[in-house]
Amino acid sequence: MSIQFKDLQLNKPLLKAIADKNYETPTPIQVKTIPLVLDKKDVIASAQTGTGKTAAYALPILQLLYDKQDAPKKGKKIRALIVSPTRELALQISASFNSYSTYTNLRTTVVYGGTSIDQQSDVLNKGVDILIATPGRLLDLYKQEIVDLRNIETLVLDEADLMLDMGFIEDVFKIVRICPDKKQILLFSATMPDKVVFLANTILNNPEKVSVSPVSSAAKNVNQLLYYVPKTKKIELCLHLLRNTIKGNILIFRRTKFGVDKLEKTLFNNGYKVASIHGDKTQNIREEALNKFKMNEVNILIATDVAARGLDIKNLDAVINFDIPNVAETYVHRIGRTGRANEVGTSYSFCSADERTYIAPIQKLMGKNIAVEEEHPYPLDPKAKPEVHKKAGSLHKKSRKSDASKKNKKRWY
Ligand code: AMP
């Protein structure tokens, strides 16, 4: 018999909320992590989004807090802090905490940049048990003495790799320092590059290591197709496939924000229902785009890797890699978004001459080759050399970054 939620020492209010969500059995990361968190251990977990990692820390945190609950509403102190690199993720985490805590008096709030501090400060003043925050806004609120972290018992660093990629290392160290010395730290990361290992070694206390589904197994349920195509013909190939082959809910990845915008315009002009997300868009616009996709108002979402990371986007029929990522793990994360829950999804990857060198490491990581689709109208000449674009009259390559992007160096995604 497999392990059930009731075997995990969770109380009735939590089990009831889990039943409401129609979760039947705990996922592997939940089975491994929940007992460790309840045991107050520090944990370093390697788990991607989609594995159920949020509940793996949210449920035991709620259980621990529930056991020592303050009087309802009055005088609550923040006892659990979850730090998340992006606003979308923070919102998603907060929605999870809210639904799992339905039958408790535990209160959660979420704070992130780009919105009014006053409103967030009102909610904080009323008292919450669990705070979910992006690093910058959290430190702002701390400096203004709006948030009090002296009672933190558990600190979660979610998507730690992304947090470091986005340049938040100093902020993370600061947050760890501000919290009391004696605290439990849980670090979750999709990948474990050296800098994450360094961070973990520096801040965690004798951590238990948990890891689930090695990255390669994410690709199991995905029918992967590779199209060799000249760079200049990728848009035509995309339109051709959307007209004839790819139907349903589609997530298209592009490497740059410029590329996302350009493709969105083209698809829109060709009558497709499309939305996009990337780091130059305001919070509201990104949320609106995501909601449109989730509510089926549009069936195509175009995103950069970082903007899409961690987002719980369900029911995808296909993923298009409009650009091939130069990091093999990124490819596996992208295609792992389709073919969830025992359904077979399809990924379509467009590879131009200058991206050919990225394919071998991807295939090596997955331990299998990607099927090459040769029957399409825009084949790449096998001898084609990588294309170098030069602007006439300029010695230097003109930057294609938007003005917003140039102003805000930190947000490169
Ligand atoms: P996460 O990896 O935390 O982003 O979770 C991915 C999705 O899995 C979310 O939509 C969760 O609601 C869902 N989920 C989490 N735990 C379970 C479970 N034990 N059974 C079914 N679905 C789950």
mmCIF file with all atom_site columns, N, CA and C in Angstrom, residues 7 15 33 36 51 57 65 70 86 104 175 177 183 193 255 258 261 263 267 272 281 290 315 332 367 382:
data_model
loop_
_atom_site.group_PDB
_atom_site.id
_atom_site.type_symbol
_atom_site.label_atom_id
_atom_site.label_alt_id
_atom_site.label_comp_id
_atom_site.label_asym_id
_atom_site.label_entity_id
_atom_site.label_seq_id
_atom_site.pdbx_PDB_ins_code
_atom_site.Cartn_x
_atom_site.Cartn_y
_atom_site.Cartn_z
_atom_site.occupancy
_atom_site.B_iso_or_equiv
_atom_site.pdbx_formal_charge
_atom_site.auth_seq_id
_atom_site.auth_comp_id
_atom_site.auth_asym_id
_atom_site.auth_atom_id
_atom_site.pdbx_PDB_model_num
ATOM 1  N N  . ASP A 1 7   ? -1.342 9.100  6.814   1.00 0.00 ? 7   ASP A N  1
ATOM 2  C CA . ASP A 1 7   ? -0.165 8.474  7.450   1.00 0.00 ? 7   ASP A CA 1
ATOM 3  C C  . ASP A 1 7   ? 0.914  9.503  7.780   1.00 0.00 ? 7   ASP A C  1
ATOM 4  N N  . LEU A 1 15  ? -6.297 17.646 6.550   1.00 0.00 ? 15  LEU A N  1
ATOM 5  C CA . LEU A 1 15  ? -6.747 16.510 5.730   1.00 0.00 ? 15  LEU A CA 1
ATOM 6  C C  . LEU A 1 15  ? -8.043 16.850 4.995   1.00 0.00 ? 15  LEU A C  1
ATOM 7  N N  . THR A 1 33  ? 9.378  14.893 2.263   1.00 0.00 ? 33  THR A N  1
ATOM 8  C CA . THR A 1 33  ? 9.660  16.158 2.947   1.00 0.00 ? 33  THR A CA 1
ATOM 9  C C  . THR A 1 33  ? 8.801  16.401 4.190   1.00 0.00 ? 33  THR A C  1
ATOM 10 N N  . LEU A 1 36  ? 10.149 15.311 7.572   1.00 0.00 ? 36  LEU A N  1
ATOM 11 C CA . LEU A 1 36  ? 11.367 16.042 7.954   1.00 0.00 ? 36  LEU A CA 1
ATOM 12 C C  . LEU A 1 36  ? 11.030 17.429 8.480   1.00 0.00 ? 36  LEU A C  1
ATOM 13 N N  . THR A 1 51  ? 5.858  19.007 -9.112  1.00 0.00 ? 51  THR A N  1
ATOM 14 C CA . THR A 1 51  ? 6.064  17.815 -8.287  1.00 0.00 ? 51  THR A CA 1
ATOM 15 C C  . THR A 1 51  ? 5.209  17.856 -7.022  1.00 0.00 ? 51  THR A C  1
ATOM 16 N N  . TYR A 1 57  ? 6.029  21.707 1.624   1.00 0.00 ? 57  TYR A N  1
ATOM 17 C CA . TYR A 1 57  ? 6.425  22.534 2.781   1.00 0.00 ? 57  TYR A CA 1
ATOM 18 C C  . TYR A 1 57  ? 5.227  23.225 3.429   1.00 0.00 ? 57  TYR A C  1
ATOM 19 N N  . LEU A 1 65  ? 2.425  25.238 12.873  1.00 0.00 ? 65  LEU A N  1
ATOM 20 C CA . LEU A 1 65  ? 1.854  26.480 13.393  1.00 0.00 ? 65  LEU A CA 1
ATOM 21 C C  . LEU A 1 65  ? 0.528  26.219 14.094  1.00 0.00 ? 65  LEU A C  1
ATOM 22 N N  . ASP A 1 70  ? -1.970 30.970 18.006  1.00 0.00 ? 70  ASP A N  1
ATOM 23 C CA . ASP A 1 70  ? -2.322 32.098 18.877  1.00 0.00 ? 70  ASP A CA 1
ATOM 24 C C  . ASP A 1 70  ? -3.833 32.273 18.872  1.00 0.00 ? 70  ASP A C  1
ATOM 25 N N  . THR A 1 86  ? 9.764  35.555 -7.690  1.00 0.00 ? 86  THR A N  1
ATOM 26 C CA . THR A 1 86  ? 8.889  36.370 -8.539  1.00 0.00 ? 86  THR A CA 1
ATOM 27 C C  . THR A 1 86  ? 7.513  36.560 -7.907  1.00 0.00 ? 86  THR A C  1
ATOM 28 N N  . THR A 1 104 ? -8.541 26.268 9.326   1.00 0.00 ? 104 THR A N  1
ATOM 29 C CA . THR A 1 104 ? -7.770 26.676 10.497  1.00 0.00 ? 104 THR A CA 1
ATOM 30 C C  . THR A 1 104 ? -7.961 28.190 10.669  1.00 0.00 ? 104 THR A C  1
ATOM 31 N N  . ILE A 1 175 ? 18.179 38.523 4.602   1.00 0.00 ? 175 ILE A N  1
ATOM 32 C CA . ILE A 1 175 ? 16.931 37.999 5.182   1.00 0.00 ? 175 ILE A CA 1
ATOM 33 C C  . ILE A 1 175 ? 17.252 36.918 6.220   1.00 0.00 ? 175 ILE A C  1
ATOM 34 N N  . ARG A 1 177 ? 19.902 36.687 7.967   1.00 0.00 ? 177 ARG A N  1
ATOM 35 C CA . ARG A 1 177 ? 20.489 37.347 9.153   1.00 0.00 ? 177 ARG A CA 1
ATOM 36 C C  . ARG A 1 177 ? 19.426 38.022 10.020  1.00 0.00 ? 177 ARG A C  1
ATOM 37 N N  . LYS A 1 183 ? 16.276 28.882 13.840  1.00 0.00 ? 183 LYS A N  1
ATOM 38 C CA . LYS A 1 183 ? 15.114 28.735 12.947  1.00 0.00 ? 183 LYS A CA 1
ATOM 39 C C  . LYS A 1 183 ? 15.355 27.542 12.037  1.00 0.00 ? 183 LYS A C  1
ATOM 40 N N  . PRO A 1 193 ? 22.940 24.114 -9.046  1.00 0.00 ? 193 PRO A N  1
ATOM 41 C CA . PRO A 1 193 ? 24.260 24.596 -9.468  1.00 0.00 ? 193 PRO A CA 1
ATOM 42 C C  . PRO A 1 193 ? 25.124 24.905 -8.233  1.00 0.00 ? 193 PRO A C  1
ATOM 43 N N  . ARG A 1 255 ? 13.756 32.982 -26.086 1.00 0.00 ? 255 ARG A N  1
ATOM 44 C CA . ARG A 1 255 ? 14.865 33.311 -25.208 1.00 0.00 ? 255 ARG A CA 1
ATOM 45 C C  . ARG A 1 255 ? 14.818 34.758 -24.727 1.00 0.00 ? 255 ARG A C  1
ATOM 46 N N  . PHE A 1 258 ? 12.427 40.612 -26.426 1.00 0.00 ? 258 PHE A N  1
ATOM 47 C CA . PHE A 1 258 ? 12.221 41.165 -27.763 1.00 0.00 ? 258 PHE A CA 1
ATOM 48 C C  . PHE A 1 258 ? 11.557 40.109 -28.655 1.00 0.00 ? 258 PHE A C  1
ATOM 49 N N  . ASP A 1 261 ? 7.833  39.565 -27.761 1.00 0.00 ? 261 ASP A N  1
ATOM 50 C CA . ASP A 1 261 ? 6.953  40.626 -28.269 1.00 0.00 ? 261 ASP A CA 1
ATOM 51 C C  . ASP A 1 261 ? 6.736  40.501 -29.771 1.00 0.00 ? 261 ASP A C  1
ATOM 52 N N  . LEU A 1 263 ? 7.000  37.862 -31.742 1.00 0.00 ? 263 LEU A N  1
ATOM 53 C CA . LEU A 1 263 ? 6.176  36.703 -32.105 1.00 0.00 ? 263 LEU A CA 1
ATOM 54 C C  . LEU A 1 263 ? 4.716  36.938 -31.736 1.00 0.00 ? 263 LEU A C  1
ATOM 55 N N  . LEU A 1 267 ? 1.680  36.603 -34.408 1.00 0.00 ? 267 LEU A N  1
ATOM 56 C CA . LEU A 1 267 ? 0.581  35.643 -34.241 1.00 0.00 ? 267 LEU A CA 1
ATOM 57 C C  . LEU A 1 267 ? -0.752 36.374 -34.116 1.00 0.00 ? 267 LEU A C  1
ATOM 58 N N  . TYR A 1 272 ? -4.477 34.784 -34.348 1.00 0.00 ? 272 TYR A N  1
ATOM 59 C CA . TYR A 1 272 ? -4.438 33.854 -33.216 1.00 0.00 ? 272 TYR A CA 1
ATOM 60 C C  . TYR A 1 272 ? -4.749 34.560 -31.906 1.00 0.00 ? 272 TYR A C  1
ATOM 61 N N  . LYS A 1 281 ? 7.151  43.408 -18.531 1.00 0.00 ? 281 LYS A N  1
ATOM 62 C CA . LYS A 1 281 ? 5.721  43.738 -18.429 1.00 0.00 ? 281 LYS A CA 1
ATOM 63 C C  . LYS A 1 281 ? 5.370  44.011 -16.973 1.00 0.00 ? 281 LYS A C  1
ATOM 64 N N  . LEU A 1 290 ? -1.659 35.737 -17.889 1.00 0.00 ? 290 LEU A N  1
ATOM 65 C CA . LEU A 1 290 ? -1.706 34.383 -17.340 1.00 0.00 ? 290 LEU A CA 1
ATOM 66 C C  . LEU A 1 290 ? -3.155 33.943 -17.114 1.00 0.00 ? 290 LEU A C  1
ATOM 67 N N  . ASN A 1 315 ? -2.802 21.609 -18.246 1.00 0.00 ? 315 ASN A N  1
ATOM 68 C CA . ASN A 1 315 ? -3.514 21.207 -19.463 1.00 0.00 ? 315 ASN A CA 1
ATOM 69 C C  . ASN A 1 315 ? -2.883 21.709 -20.752 1.00 0.00 ? 315 ASN A C  1
ATOM 70 N N  . VAL A 1 332 ? 14.602 20.495 -20.756 1.00 0.00 ? 332 VAL A N  1
ATOM 71 C CA . VAL A 1 332 ? 13.819 19.456 -20.079 1.00 0.00 ? 332 VAL A CA 1
ATOM 72 C C  . VAL A 1 332 ? 12.724 20.084 -19.217 1.00 0.00 ? 332 VAL A C  1
ATOM 73 N N  . GLY A 1 367 ? 19.237 11.118 -22.124 1.00 0.00 ? 367 GLY A N  1
ATOM 74 C CA . GLY A 1 367 ? 19.562 9.732  -22.428 1.00 0.00 ? 367 GLY A CA 1
ATOM 75 C C  . GLY A 1 367 ? 18.774 9.203  -23.612 1.00 0.00 ? 367 GLY A C  1
ATOM 76 N N  . PRO A 1 382 ? 21.669 21.211 -44.559 1.00 0.00 ? 382 PRO A N  1
ATOM 77 C CA . PRO A 1 382 ? 22.552 20.609 -43.553 1.00 0.00 ? 382 PRO A CA 1
ATOM 78 C C  . PRO A 1 382 ? 23.926 21.272 -43.505 1.00 0.00 ? 382 PRO A C  1
#
